Amino acid sequence: MTTRESAELAQKLGVEIDPELLALALTHRSWAYENGGVPHNERLEFLGDSVLGQAVTVRLYRAHPELDEGSLAKRRAAVVSTVALAEVARGIDLGAYVALGRGEEQTGGREKDSILADTMEAVFGATYLSAGPDAASDLVLRLLEPLLSDPDRYGAAVDPKTALQELAARRSVAPPAYEVSSTGPDHDRRFTAVVVVGDHRAEGVGTSKKQAEMAAALCAWRDLTSRA
């Protein structure tokens, strides 16, 4: 990543992150493997997952005193899900900055929910190490605020397939129809789901059939609601 790109992303994030840590956060293991086994972002992802979980847990606990433990846990799981984090990552065009190996590049890795979500977590980890826990929590909550405060968008992140089905019913079009295909060996299989709603078609990818369908549903929901 160039200095200009690093500064551009840091500006989008609104926080100062050590350039070397930011570059590491954006280094996918596929790129690291193809370049002599250099370090990649999975350790930062591990750290960022904890930063994310704590920030969202505290936010939900304080904002919803009426909810019991089970309800809070369900909301937290939805907000920190792969599908939800991928939506957040797309909002800042994070995929454009990720260093990917040739194989992932050729199979649309920059749009894969799993890669986007993992990289987003790695960025949270890099922020924690660079600017401290408060800055990292602030970044998490700033980026996730649209999901936390918008009931419709939150509902789509929680259960995109149901949200899309309800949207189709409100617009009096045929219910969503899904087709799923897969590629790759059993230990590294990738699923692609295509959903058709009325005259609209959307696609999603994932490491399981369910994840791919959820990604496709969220993509379709996002496209259709933006037209309203």
mmCIF file with all atom_site columns, C-alpha atoms in Angstrom:
data_model
loop_
_atom_site.group_PDB
_atom_site.id
_atom_site.type_symbol
_atom_site.label_atom_id
_atom_site.label_alt_id
_atom_site.label_comp_id
_atom_site.label_asym_id
_atom_site.label_entity_id
_atom_site.label_seq_id
_atom_site.pdbx_PDB_ins_code
_atom_site.Cartn_x
_atom_site.Cartn_y
_atom_site.Cartn_z
_atom_site.occupancy
_atom_site.B_iso_or_equiv
_atom_site.pdbx_formal_charge
_atom_site.auth_seq_id
_atom_site.auth_comp_id
_atom_site.auth_asym_id
_atom_site.auth_atom_id
_atom_site.pdbx_PDB_model_num
ATOM 1   C CA . MET A 1 1   ? 0.000   0.000   0.000   1.00 0.00 ? 1   MET A CA 1
ATOM 2   C CA . THR A 1 2   ? 1.356   3.407   -0.951  1.00 0.00 ? 2   THR A CA 1
ATOM 3   C CA . THR A 1 3   ? 1.777   6.306   1.476   1.00 0.00 ? 3   THR A CA 1
ATOM 4   C CA . ARG A 1 4   ? -1.056  8.122   -0.290  1.00 0.00 ? 4   ARG A CA 1
ATOM 5   C CA . GLU A 1 5   ? -3.401  5.139   0.065   1.00 0.00 ? 5   GLU A CA 1
ATOM 6   C CA . SER A 1 6   ? -2.460  4.759   3.727   1.00 0.00 ? 6   SER A CA 1
ATOM 7   C CA . ALA A 1 7   ? -3.234  8.424   4.389   1.00 0.00 ? 7   ALA A CA 1
ATOM 8   C CA . GLU A 1 8   ? -6.477  8.150   2.421   1.00 0.00 ? 8   GLU A CA 1
ATOM 9   C CA . LEU A 1 9   ? -7.707  5.189   4.460   1.00 0.00 ? 9   LEU A CA 1
ATOM 10  C CA . ALA A 1 10  ? -6.605  6.767   7.748   1.00 0.00 ? 10  ALA A CA 1
ATOM 11  C CA . GLN A 1 11  ? -8.649  9.840   6.831   1.00 0.00 ? 11  GLN A CA 1
ATOM 12  C CA . LYS A 1 12  ? -11.709 7.668   6.207   1.00 0.00 ? 12  LYS A CA 1
ATOM 13  C CA . LEU A 1 13  ? -11.201 5.973   9.556   1.00 0.00 ? 13  LEU A CA 1
ATOM 14  C CA . GLY A 1 14  ? -10.691 9.288   11.339  1.00 0.00 ? 14  GLY A CA 1
ATOM 15  C CA . VAL A 1 15  ? -7.906  7.997   13.574  1.00 0.00 ? 15  VAL A CA 1
ATOM 16  C CA . GLU A 1 16  ? -4.113  7.930   13.422  1.00 0.00 ? 16  GLU A CA 1
ATOM 17  C CA . ILE A 1 17  ? -2.781  4.401   12.975  1.00 0.00 ? 17  ILE A CA 1
ATOM 18  C CA . ASP A 1 18  ? 0.893   3.470   12.733  1.00 0.00 ? 18  ASP A CA 1
ATOM 19  C CA . PRO A 1 19  ? 1.509   2.982   8.982   1.00 0.00 ? 19  PRO A CA 1
ATOM 20  C CA . GLU A 1 20  ? 3.309   -0.335  9.481   1.00 0.00 ? 20  GLU A CA 1
ATOM 21  C CA . LEU A 1 21  ? 0.505   -1.697  11.637  1.00 0.00 ? 21  LEU A CA 1
ATOM 22  C CA . LEU A 1 22  ? -2.105  -0.498  9.177   1.00 0.00 ? 22  LEU A CA 1
ATOM 23  C CA . ALA A 1 23  ? -0.250  -2.181  6.310   1.00 0.00 ? 23  ALA A CA 1
ATOM 24  C CA . LEU A 1 24  ? -0.097  -5.393  8.350   1.00 0.00 ? 24  LEU A CA 1
ATOM 25  C CA . ALA A 1 25  ? -3.822  -5.190  9.099   1.00 0.00 ? 25  ALA A CA 1
ATOM 26  C CA . LEU A 1 26  ? -4.473  -5.060  5.356   1.00 0.00 ? 26  LEU A CA 1
ATOM 27  C CA . THR A 1 27  ? -2.224  -8.009  4.478   1.00 0.00 ? 27  THR A CA 1
ATOM 28  C CA . HIS A 1 28  ? -4.244  -11.143 3.763   1.00 0.00 ? 28  HIS A CA 1
ATOM 29  C CA . ARG A 1 29  ? -2.589  -14.517 4.299   1.00 0.00 ? 29  ARG A CA 1
ATOM 30  C CA . SER A 1 30  ? -2.869  -15.306 0.580   1.00 0.00 ? 30  SER A CA 1
ATOM 31  C CA . TRP A 1 31  ? -0.592  -12.354 -0.240  1.00 0.00 ? 31  TRP A CA 1
ATOM 32  C CA . ALA A 1 32  ? 1.777   -13.235 2.591   1.00 0.00 ? 32  ALA A CA 1
ATOM 33  C CA . TYR A 1 33  ? 2.075   -16.824 1.356   1.00 0.00 ? 33  TYR A CA 1
ATOM 34  C CA . GLU A 1 34  ? 2.865   -15.727 -2.205  1.00 0.00 ? 34  GLU A CA 1
ATOM 35  C CA . ASN A 1 35  ? 5.508   -13.306 -0.953  1.00 0.00 ? 35  ASN A CA 1
ATOM 36  C CA . GLY A 1 36  ? 7.742   -15.600 1.037   1.00 0.00 ? 36  GLY A CA 1
ATOM 37  C CA . GLY A 1 37  ? 5.636   -16.161 4.118   1.00 0.00 ? 37  GLY A CA 1
ATOM 38  C CA . VAL A 1 38  ? 5.779   -12.596 5.432   1.00 0.00 ? 38  VAL A CA 1
ATOM 39  C CA . PRO A 1 39  ? 3.550   -11.657 8.421   1.00 0.00 ? 39  PRO A CA 1
ATOM 40  C CA . HIS A 1 40  ? -0.180  -11.292 7.769   1.00 0.00 ? 40  HIS A CA 1
ATOM 41  C CA . ASN A 1 41  ? -3.153  -9.863  9.613   1.00 0.00 ? 41  ASN A CA 1
ATOM 42  C CA . GLU A 1 42  ? -4.550  -12.841 11.522  1.00 0.00 ? 42  GLU A CA 1
ATOM 43  C CA . ARG A 1 43  ? -2.961  -11.923 14.879  1.00 0.00 ? 43  ARG A CA 1
ATOM 44  C CA . LEU A 1 44  ? -4.345  -8.395  14.598  1.00 0.00 ? 44  LEU A CA 1
ATOM 45  C CA . GLU A 1 45  ? -7.699  -9.903  13.632  1.00 0.00 ? 45  GLU A CA 1
ATOM 46  C CA . PHE A 1 46  ? -7.643  -11.952 16.849  1.00 0.00 ? 46  PHE A CA 1
ATOM 47  C CA . LEU A 1 47  ? -7.019  -8.801  18.888  1.00 0.00 ? 47  LEU A CA 1
ATOM 48  C CA . GLY A 1 48  ? -9.566  -6.751  16.970  1.00 0.00 ? 48  GLY A CA 1
ATOM 49  C CA . ASP A 1 49  ? -12.265 -9.356  17.564  1.00 0.00 ? 49  ASP A CA 1
ATOM 50  C CA . SER A 1 50  ? -11.946 -8.754  21.310  1.00 0.00 ? 50  SER A CA 1
ATOM 51  C CA . VAL A 1 51  ? -11.907 -4.975  20.880  1.00 0.00 ? 51  VAL A CA 1
ATOM 52  C CA . LEU A 1 52  ? -15.043 -5.185  18.750  1.00 0.00 ? 52  LEU A CA 1
ATOM 53  C CA . GLY A 1 53  ? -16.861 -7.488  21.147  1.00 0.00 ? 53  GLY A CA 1
ATOM 54  C CA . GLN A 1 54  ? -16.134 -5.371  24.204  1.00 0.00 ? 54  GLN A CA 1
ATOM 55  C CA . ALA A 1 55  ? -17.113 -2.080  22.570  1.00 0.00 ? 55  ALA A CA 1
ATOM 56  C CA . VAL A 1 56  ? -20.416 -3.446  21.258  1.00 0.00 ? 56  VAL A CA 1
ATOM 57  C CA . THR A 1 57  ? -21.207 -5.251  24.520  1.00 0.00 ? 57  THR A CA 1
ATOM 58  C CA . VAL A 1 58  ? -20.773 -2.095  26.616  1.00 0.00 ? 58  VAL A CA 1
ATOM 59  C CA . ARG A 1 59  ? -22.760 -0.001  24.115  1.00 0.00 ? 59  ARG A CA 1
ATOM 60  C CA . LEU A 1 60  ? -25.694 -2.433  24.097  1.00 0.00 ? 60  LEU A CA 1
ATOM 61  C CA . TYR A 1 61  ? -25.623 -2.873  27.884  1.00 0.00 ? 61  TYR A CA 1
ATOM 62  C CA . ARG A 1 62  ? -25.842 0.866   28.486  1.00 0.00 ? 62  ARG A CA 1
ATOM 63  C CA . ALA A 1 63  ? -28.310 1.628   25.701  1.00 0.00 ? 63  ALA A CA 1
ATOM 64  C CA . HIS A 1 64  ? -30.817 -1.156  26.482  1.00 0.00 ? 64  HIS A CA 1
ATOM 65  C CA . PRO A 1 65  ? -31.423 -1.593  30.228  1.00 0.00 ? 65  PRO A CA 1
ATOM 66  C CA . GLU A 1 66  ? -34.729 -3.225  29.336  1.00 0.00 ? 66  GLU A CA 1
ATOM 67  C CA . LEU A 1 67  ? -33.114 -6.235  27.629  1.00 0.00 ? 67  LEU A CA 1
ATOM 68  C CA . ASP A 1 68  ? -32.153 -9.465  29.388  1.00 0.00 ? 68  ASP A CA 1
ATOM 69  C CA . GLU A 1 69  ? -28.863 -11.301 28.879  1.00 0.00 ? 69  GLU A CA 1
ATOM 70  C CA . GLY A 1 70  ? -30.171 -13.507 26.079  1.00 0.00 ? 70  GLY A CA 1
ATOM 71  C CA . SER A 1 71  ? -31.540 -10.592 24.078  1.00 0.00 ? 71  SER A CA 1
ATOM 72  C CA . LEU A 1 72  ? -28.311 -8.633  24.503  1.00 0.00 ? 72  LEU A CA 1
ATOM 73  C CA . ALA A 1 73  ? -26.271 -11.637 23.374  1.00 0.00 ? 73  ALA A CA 1
ATOM 74  C CA . LYS A 1 74  ? -28.443 -12.068 20.272  1.00 0.00 ? 74  LYS A CA 1
ATOM 75  C CA . ARG A 1 75  ? -28.059 -8.404  19.315  1.00 0.00 ? 75  ARG A CA 1
ATOM 76  C CA . ARG A 1 76  ? -24.318 -8.483  19.877  1.00 0.00 ? 76  ARG A CA 1
ATOM 77  C CA . ALA A 1 77  ? -23.933 -11.608 17.728  1.00 0.00 ? 77  ALA A CA 1
ATOM 78  C CA . ALA A 1 78  ? -25.813 -9.925  14.906  1.00 0.00 ? 78  ALA A CA 1
ATOM 79  C CA . VAL A 1 79  ? -23.838 -6.684  14.988  1.00 0.00 ? 79  VAL A CA 1
ATOM 80  C CA . VAL A 1 80  ? -20.446 -8.422  15.068  1.00 0.00 ? 80  VAL A CA 1
ATOM 81  C CA . SER A 1 81  ? -21.417 -11.049 12.474  1.00 0.00 ? 81  SER A CA 1
ATOM 82  C CA . THR A 1 82  ? -19.421 -11.550 9.294   1.00 0.00 ? 82  THR A CA 1
ATOM 83  C CA . VAL A 1 83  ? -22.266 -10.192 7.174   1.00 0.00 ? 83  VAL A CA 1
ATOM 84  C CA . ALA A 1 84  ? -22.641 -7.039  9.303   1.00 0.00 ? 84  ALA A CA 1
ATOM 85  C CA . LEU A 1 85  ? -18.901 -6.332  9.449   1.00 0.00 ? 85  LEU A CA 1
ATOM 86  C CA . ALA A 1 86  ? -18.612 -6.807  5.704   1.00 0.00 ? 86  ALA A CA 1
ATOM 87  C CA . GLU A 1 87  ? -21.302 -4.187  5.201   1.00 0.00 ? 87  GLU A CA 1
ATOM 88  C CA . VAL A 1 88  ? -19.351 -1.797  7.436   1.00 0.00 ? 88  VAL A CA 1
ATOM 89  C CA . ALA A 1 89  ? -16.158 -2.518  5.490   1.00 0.00 ? 89  ALA A CA 1
ATOM 90  C CA . ARG A 1 90  ? -17.877 -1.808  2.179   1.00 0.00 ? 90  ARG A CA 1
ATOM 91  C CA . GLY A 1 91  ? -19.020 1.525   3.553   1.00 0.00 ? 91  GLY A CA 1
ATOM 92  C CA . ILE A 1 92  ? -15.393 2.697   3.653   1.00 0.00 ? 92  ILE A CA 1
ATOM 93  C CA . ASP A 1 93  ? -14.346 0.726   0.548   1.00 0.00 ? 93  ASP A CA 1
ATOM 94  C CA . LEU A 1 94  ? -11.929 -1.305  2.661   1.00 0.00 ? 94  LEU A CA 1
ATOM 95  C CA . GLY A 1 95  ? -11.617 -4.028  0.028   1.00 0.00 ? 95  GLY A CA 1
ATOM 96  C CA . ALA A 1 96  ? -9.760  -1.649  -2.292  1.00 0.00 ? 96  ALA A CA 1
ATOM 97  C CA . TYR A 1 97  ? -6.849  -1.461  0.156   1.00 0.00 ? 97  TYR A CA 1
ATOM 98  C CA . VAL A 1 98  ? -6.384  -5.161  0.992   1.00 0.00 ? 98  VAL A CA 1
ATOM 99  C CA . ALA A 1 99  ? -3.235  -6.930  -0.215  1.00 0.00 ? 99  ALA A CA 1
ATOM 100 C CA . LEU A 1 100 ? -4.455  -10.201 -1.763  1.00 0.00 ? 100 LEU A CA 1
ATOM 101 C CA . GLY A 1 101 ? -2.772  -13.126 -3.452  1.00 0.00 ? 101 GLY A CA 1
ATOM 102 C CA . ARG A 1 102 ? -3.455  -13.779 -7.110  1.00 0.00 ? 102 ARG A CA 1
ATOM 103 C CA . GLY A 1 103 ? -5.917  -16.578 -6.451  1.00 0.00 ? 103 GLY A CA 1
ATOM 104 C CA . GLU A 1 104 ? -8.097  -14.513 -4.135  1.00 0.00 ? 104 GLU A CA 1
ATOM 105 C CA . GLU A 1 105 ? -7.840  -11.533 -6.463  1.00 0.00 ? 105 GLU A CA 1
ATOM 106 C CA . GLN A 1 106 ? -9.094  -13.595 -9.390  1.00 0.00 ? 106 GLN A CA 1
ATOM 107 C CA . THR A 1 107 ? -12.027 -15.029 -7.437  1.00 0.00 ? 107 THR A CA 1
ATOM 108 C CA . GLY A 1 108 ? -13.359 -11.693 -6.218  1.00 0.00 ? 108 GLY A CA 1
ATOM 109 C CA . GLY A 1 109 ? -11.680 -11.653 -2.833  1.00 0.00 ? 109 GLY A CA 1
ATOM 110 C CA . ARG A 1 110 ? -12.137 -7.919  -2.420  1.00 0.00 ? 110 ARG A CA 1
ATOM 111 C CA . GLU A 1 111 ? -15.886 -8.460  -2.199  1.00 0.00 ? 111 GLU A CA 1
ATOM 112 C CA . LYS A 1 112 ? -15.914 -11.605 -0.043  1.00 0.00 ? 112 LYS A CA 1
ATOM 113 C CA . ASP A 1 113 ? -17.672 -11.066 3.256   1.00 0.00 ? 113 ASP A CA 1
ATOM 114 C CA . SER A 1 114 ? -15.193 -13.230 5.154   1.00 0.00 ? 114 SER A CA 1
ATOM 115 C CA . ILE A 1 115 ? -12.134 -11.297 3.938   1.00 0.00 ? 115 ILE A CA 1
ATOM 116 C CA . LEU A 1 116 ? -13.766 -7.915  4.479   1.00 0.00 ? 116 LEU A CA 1
ATOM 117 C CA . ALA A 1 117 ? -14.949 -8.790  7.985   1.00 0.00 ? 117 ALA A CA 1
ATOM 118 C CA . ASP A 1 118 ? -11.609 -10.272 9.038   1.00 0.00 ? 118 ASP A CA 1
ATOM 119 C CA . THR A 1 119 ? -9.735  -7.244  7.695   1.00 0.00 ? 119 THR A CA 1
ATOM 120 C CA . MET A 1 120 ? -12.095 -4.896  9.519   1.00 0.00 ? 120 MET A CA 1
ATOM 121 C CA . GLU A 1 121 ? -11.300 -6.683  12.772  1.00 0.00 ? 121 GLU A CA 1
ATOM 122 C CA . ALA A 1 122 ? -7.569  -6.449  12.025  1.00 0.00 ? 122 ALA A CA 1
ATOM 123 C CA . VAL A 1 123 ? -7.936  -2.685  11.548  1.00 0.00 ? 123 VAL A CA 1
ATOM 124 C CA . PHE A 1 124 ? -9.595  -2.478  14.972  1.00 0.00 ? 124 PHE A CA 1
ATOM 125 C CA . GLY A 1 125 ? -6.631  -4.378  16.412  1.00 0.00 ? 125 GLY A CA 1
ATOM 126 C CA . ALA A 1 126 ? -4.146  -2.056  14.737  1.00 0.00 ? 126 ALA A CA 1
ATOM 127 C CA . THR A 1 127 ? -6.041  0.949   16.085  1.00 0.00 ? 127 THR A CA 1
ATOM 128 C CA . TYR A 1 128 ? -5.897  -0.463  19.612  1.00 0.00 ? 128 TYR A CA 1
ATOM 129 C CA . LEU A 1 129 ? -2.114  -0.890  19.435  1.00 0.00 ? 129 LEU A CA 1
ATOM 130 C CA . SER A 1 130 ? -1.552  2.496   17.779  1.00 0.00 ? 130 SER A CA 1
ATOM 131 C CA . ALA A 1 131 ? -3.980  4.809   19.538  1.00 0.00 ? 131 ALA A CA 1
ATOM 132 C CA . GLY A 1 132 ? -5.144  2.905   22.615  1.00 0.00 ? 132 GLY A CA 1
ATOM 133 C CA . PRO A 1 133 ? -8.348  1.219   23.794  1.00 0.00 ? 133 PRO A CA 1
ATOM 134 C CA . ASP A 1 134 ? -10.522 4.340   23.887  1.00 0.00 ? 134 ASP A CA 1
ATOM 135 C CA . ALA A 1 135 ? -9.693  5.316   20.306  1.00 0.00 ? 135 ALA A CA 1
ATOM 136 C CA . ALA A 1 136 ? -10.279 1.737   19.157  1.00 0.00 ? 136 ALA A CA 1
ATOM 137 C CA . SER A 1 137 ? -13.679 1.579   20.869  1.00 0.00 ? 137 SER A CA 1
ATOM 138 C CA . ASP A 1 138 ? -14.622 4.953   19.421  1.00 0.00 ? 138 ASP A CA 1
ATOM 139 C CA . LEU A 1 139 ? -13.757 3.720   15.921  1.00 0.00 ? 139 LEU A CA 1
ATOM 140 C CA . VAL A 1 140 ? -15.811 0.552   16.360  1.00 0.00 ? 140 VAL A CA 1
ATOM 141 C CA . LEU A 1 141 ? -18.879 2.440   17.547  1.00 0.00 ? 141 LEU A CA 1
ATOM 142 C CA . ARG A 1 142 ? -18.552 5.168   14.921  1.00 0.00 ? 142 ARG A CA 1
ATOM 143 C CA . LEU A 1 143 ? -18.464 2.635   12.087  1.00 0.00 ? 143 LEU A CA 1
ATOM 144 C CA . LEU A 1 144 ? -21.185 0.407   13.531  1.00 0.00 ? 144 LEU A CA 1
ATOM 145 C CA . GLU A 1 145 ? -23.527 3.223   14.560  1.00 0.00 ? 145 GLU A CA 1
ATOM 146 C CA . PRO A 1 146 ? -25.717 2.881   11.411  1.00 0.00 ? 146 PRO A CA 1
ATOM 147 C CA . LEU A 1 147 ? -26.409 -0.740  12.378  1.00 0.00 ? 147 LEU A CA 1
ATOM 148 C CA . LEU A 1 148 ? -26.916 0.047   16.047  1.00 0.00 ? 148 LEU A CA 1
ATOM 149 C CA . SER A 1 149 ? -29.272 2.997   15.542  1.00 0.00 ? 149 SER A CA 1
ATOM 150 C CA . ASP A 1 150 ? -31.283 2.122   12.402  1.00 0.00 ? 150 ASP A CA 1
ATOM 151 C CA . PRO A 1 151 ? -33.902 -0.557  13.198  1.00 0.00 ? 151 PRO A CA 1
ATOM 152 C CA . ASP A 1 152 ? -34.441 -1.519  9.549   1.00 0.00 ? 152 ASP A CA 1
ATOM 153 C CA . ARG A 1 153 ? -30.747 -1.799  8.726   1.00 0.00 ? 153 ARG A CA 1
ATOM 154 C CA . TYR A 1 154 ? -30.110 -3.554  12.028  1.00 0.00 ? 154 TYR A CA 1
ATOM 155 C CA . GLY A 1 155 ? -32.849 -6.045  11.242  1.00 0.00 ? 155 GLY A CA 1
ATOM 156 C CA . ALA A 1 156 ? -31.337 -6.717  7.832   1.00 0.00 ? 156 ALA A CA 1
ATOM 157 C CA . ALA A 1 157 ? -27.938 -7.361  9.404   1.00 0.00 ? 157 ALA A CA 1
ATOM 158 C CA . VAL A 1 158 ? -29.484 -9.687  11.985  1.00 0.00 ? 158 VAL A CA 1
ATOM 159 C CA . ASP A 1 159 ? -31.496 -11.743 9.505   1.00 0.00 ? 159 ASP A CA 1
ATOM 160 C CA . PRO A 1 160 ? -31.049 -10.550 5.910   1.00 0.00 ? 160 PRO A CA 1
ATOM 161 C CA . LYS A 1 161 ? -33.056 -13.389 4.372   1.00 0.00 ? 161 LYS A CA 1
ATOM 162 C CA . THR A 1 162 ? -36.139 -12.577 6.452   1.00 0.00 ? 162 THR A CA 1
ATOM 163 C CA . ALA A 1 163 ? -35.670 -8.837  5.866   1.00 0.00 ? 163 ALA A CA 1
ATOM 164 C CA . LEU A 1 164 ? -35.525 -9.415  2.108   1.00 0.00 ? 164 LEU A CA 1
ATOM 165 C CA . GLN A 1 165 ? -38.584 -11.672 2.153   1.00 0.00 ? 165 GLN A CA 1
ATOM 166 C CA . GLU A 1 166 ? -40.550 -9.036  4.080   1.00 0.00 ? 166 GLU A CA 1
ATOM 167 C CA . LEU A 1 167 ? -39.404 -6.329  1.670   1.00 0.00 ? 167 LEU A CA 1
ATOM 168 C CA . ALA A 1 168 ? -40.549 -8.425  -1.307  1.00 0.00 ? 168 ALA A CA 1
ATOM 169 C CA . ALA A 1 169 ? -43.960 -8.915  0.326   1.00 0.00 ? 169 ALA A CA 1
ATOM 170 C CA . ARG A 1 170 ? -44.352 -5.180  0.963   1.00 0.00 ? 170 ARG A CA 1
ATOM 171 C CA . ARG A 1 171 ? -43.548 -4.463  -2.680  1.00 0.00 ? 171 ARG A CA 1
ATOM 172 C CA . SER A 1 172 ? -45.841 -7.262  -3.928  1.00 0.00 ? 172 SER A CA 1
ATOM 173 C CA . VAL A 1 173 ? -43.170 -9.098  -5.909  1.00 0.00 ? 173 VAL A CA 1
ATOM 174 C CA . ALA A 1 174 ? -42.353 -12.811 -5.978  1.00 0.00 ? 174 ALA A CA 1
ATOM 175 C CA . PRO A 1 175 ? -40.500 -14.049 -2.880  1.00 0.00 ? 175 PRO A CA 1
ATOM 176 C CA . PRO A 1 176 ? -36.697 -14.379 -3.118  1.00 0.00 ? 176 PRO A CA 1
ATOM 177 C CA . ALA A 1 177 ? -35.395 -17.433 -4.967  1.00 0.00 ? 177 ALA A CA 1
ATOM 178 C CA . TYR A 1 178 ? -31.856 -18.665 -4.291  1.00 0.00 ? 178 TYR A CA 1
ATOM 179 C CA . GLU A 1 179 ? -29.388 -20.720 -6.319  1.00 0.00 ? 179 GLU A CA 1
ATOM 180 C CA . VAL A 1 180 ? -26.097 -21.790 -4.744  1.00 0.00 ? 180 VAL A CA 1
ATOM 181 C CA . SER A 1 181 ? -22.958 -23.167 -6.367  1.00 0.00 ? 181 SER A CA 1
ATOM 182 C CA . SER A 1 182 ? -19.572 -24.061 -4.895  1.00 0.00 ? 182 SER A CA 1
ATOM 183 C CA . THR A 1 183 ? -15.954 -24.299 -5.988  1.00 0.00 ? 183 THR A CA 1
ATOM 184 C CA . GLY A 1 184 ? -12.681 -25.492 -4.508  1.00 0.00 ? 184 GLY A CA 1
ATOM 185 C CA . PRO A 1 185 ? -11.556 -28.511 -2.507  1.00 0.00 ? 185 PRO A CA 1
ATOM 186 C CA . ASP A 1 186 ? -13.472 -29.726 0.537   1.00 0.00 ? 186 ASP A CA 1
ATOM 187 C CA . HIS A 1 187 ? -11.064 -28.078 2.976   1.00 0.00 ? 187 HIS A CA 1
ATOM 188 C CA . ASP A 1 188 ? -11.312 -24.681 1.266   1.00 0.00 ? 188 ASP A CA 1
ATOM 189 C CA . ARG A 1 189 ? -14.712 -24.637 -0.417  1.00 0.00 ? 189 ARG A CA 1
ATOM 190 C CA . ARG A 1 190 ? -16.254 -21.335 -1.520  1.00 0.00 ? 190 ARG A CA 1
ATOM 191 C CA . PHE A 1 191 ? -19.985 -20.909 -2.040  1.00 0.00 ? 191 PHE A CA 1
ATOM 192 C CA . THR A 1 192 ? -21.676 -18.398 -4.342  1.00 0.00 ? 192 THR A CA 1
ATOM 193 C CA . ALA A 1 193 ? -25.376 -17.628 -3.934  1.00 0.00 ? 193 ALA A CA 1
ATOM 194 C CA . VAL A 1 194 ? -27.542 -15.800 -6.433  1.00 0.00 ? 194 VAL A CA 1
ATOM 195 C CA . VAL A 1 195 ? -30.890 -14.418 -5.289  1.00 0.00 ? 195 VAL A CA 1
ATOM 196 C CA . VAL A 1 196 ? -33.618 -13.158 -7.600  1.00 0.00 ? 196 VAL A CA 1
ATOM 197 C CA . VAL A 1 197 ? -36.323 -10.830 -6.248  1.00 0.00 ? 197 VAL A CA 1
ATOM 198 C CA . GLY A 1 198 ? -38.762 -9.621  -8.866  1.00 0.00 ? 198 GLY A CA 1
ATOM 199 C CA . ASP A 1 199 ? -36.557 -8.278  -11.642 1.00 0.00 ? 199 ASP A CA 1
ATOM 200 C CA . HIS A 1 200 ? -33.561 -7.741  -9.358  1.00 0.00 ? 200 HIS A CA 1
ATOM 201 C CA . ARG A 1 201 ? -30.607 -10.107 -9.099  1.00 0.00 ? 201 ARG A CA 1
ATOM 202 C CA . ALA A 1 202 ? -27.855 -10.047 -6.451  1.00 0.00 ? 202 ALA A CA 1
ATOM 203 C CA . GLU A 1 203 ? -24.908 -12.253 -5.568  1.00 0.00 ? 203 GLU A CA 1
ATOM 204 C CA . GLY A 1 204 ? -23.058 -13.170 -2.376  1.00 0.00 ? 204 GLY A CA 1
ATOM 205 C CA . VAL A 1 205 ? -20.125 -15.381 -1.483  1.00 0.00 ? 205 VAL A CA 1
ATOM 206 C CA . GLY A 1 206 ? -19.142 -17.199 1.692   1.00 0.00 ? 206 GLY A CA 1
ATOM 207 C CA . THR A 1 207 ? -17.472 -20.212 3.227   1.00 0.00 ? 207 THR A CA 1
ATOM 208 C CA . SER A 1 208 ? -20.835 -21.953 3.701   1.00 0.00 ? 208 SER A CA 1
ATOM 209 C CA . LYS A 1 209 ? -24.123 -22.109 1.824   1.00 0.00 ? 209 LYS A CA 1
ATOM 210 C CA . LYS A 1 210 ? -25.877 -20.207 4.623   1.00 0.00 ? 210 LYS A CA 1
ATOM 211 C CA . GLN A 1 211 ? -23.275 -17.450 4.697   1.00 0.00 ? 211 GLN A CA 1
ATOM 212 C CA . ALA A 1 212 ? -23.413 -17.030 0.920   1.00 0.00 ? 212 ALA A CA 1
ATOM 213 C CA . GLU A 1 213 ? -27.223 -16.805 0.937   1.00 0.00 ? 213 GLU A CA 1
ATOM 214 C CA . MET A 1 214 ? -27.135 -14.261 3.757   1.00 0.00 ? 214 MET A CA 1
ATOM 215 C CA . ALA A 1 215 ? -24.585 -12.175 1.876   1.00 0.00 ? 215 ALA A CA 1
ATOM 216 C CA . ALA A 1 216 ? -26.692 -12.267 -1.290  1.00 0.00 ? 216 ALA A CA 1
ATOM 217 C CA . ALA A 1 217 ? -29.840 -11.371 0.632   1.00 0.00 ? 217 ALA A CA 1
ATOM 218 C CA . LEU A 1 218 ? -28.187 -8.396  2.326   1.00 0.00 ? 218 LEU A CA 1
ATOM 219 C CA . CYS A 1 219 ? -26.804 -7.192  -0.999  1.00 0.00 ? 219 CYS A CA 1
ATOM 220 C CA . ALA A 1 220 ? -30.271 -7.398  -2.585  1.00 0.00 ? 220 ALA A CA 1
ATOM 221 C CA . TRP A 1 221 ? -31.925 -5.716  0.406   1.00 0.00 ? 221 TRP A CA 1
ATOM 222 C CA . ARG A 1 222 ? -29.370 -2.904  0.326   1.00 0.00 ? 222 ARG A CA 1
ATOM 223 C CA . ASP A 1 223 ? -29.804 -2.389  -3.431  1.00 0.00 ? 223 ASP A CA 1
ATOM 224 C CA . LEU A 1 224 ? -33.598 -2.406  -3.303  1.00 0.00 ? 224 LEU A CA 1
ATOM 225 C CA . THR A 1 225 ? -33.916 -0.091  -0.304  1.00 0.00 ? 225 THR A CA 1
ATOM 226 C CA . SER A 1 226 ? -31.511 2.394   -1.869  1.00 0.00 ? 226 SER A CA 1
ATOM 227 C CA . ARG A 1 227 ? -33.910 2.689   -4.823  1.00 0.00 ? 227 ARG A CA 1
ATOM 228 C CA . ALA A 1 228 ? -36.825 3.676   -2.624  1.00 0.00 ? 228 ALA A CA 1
#
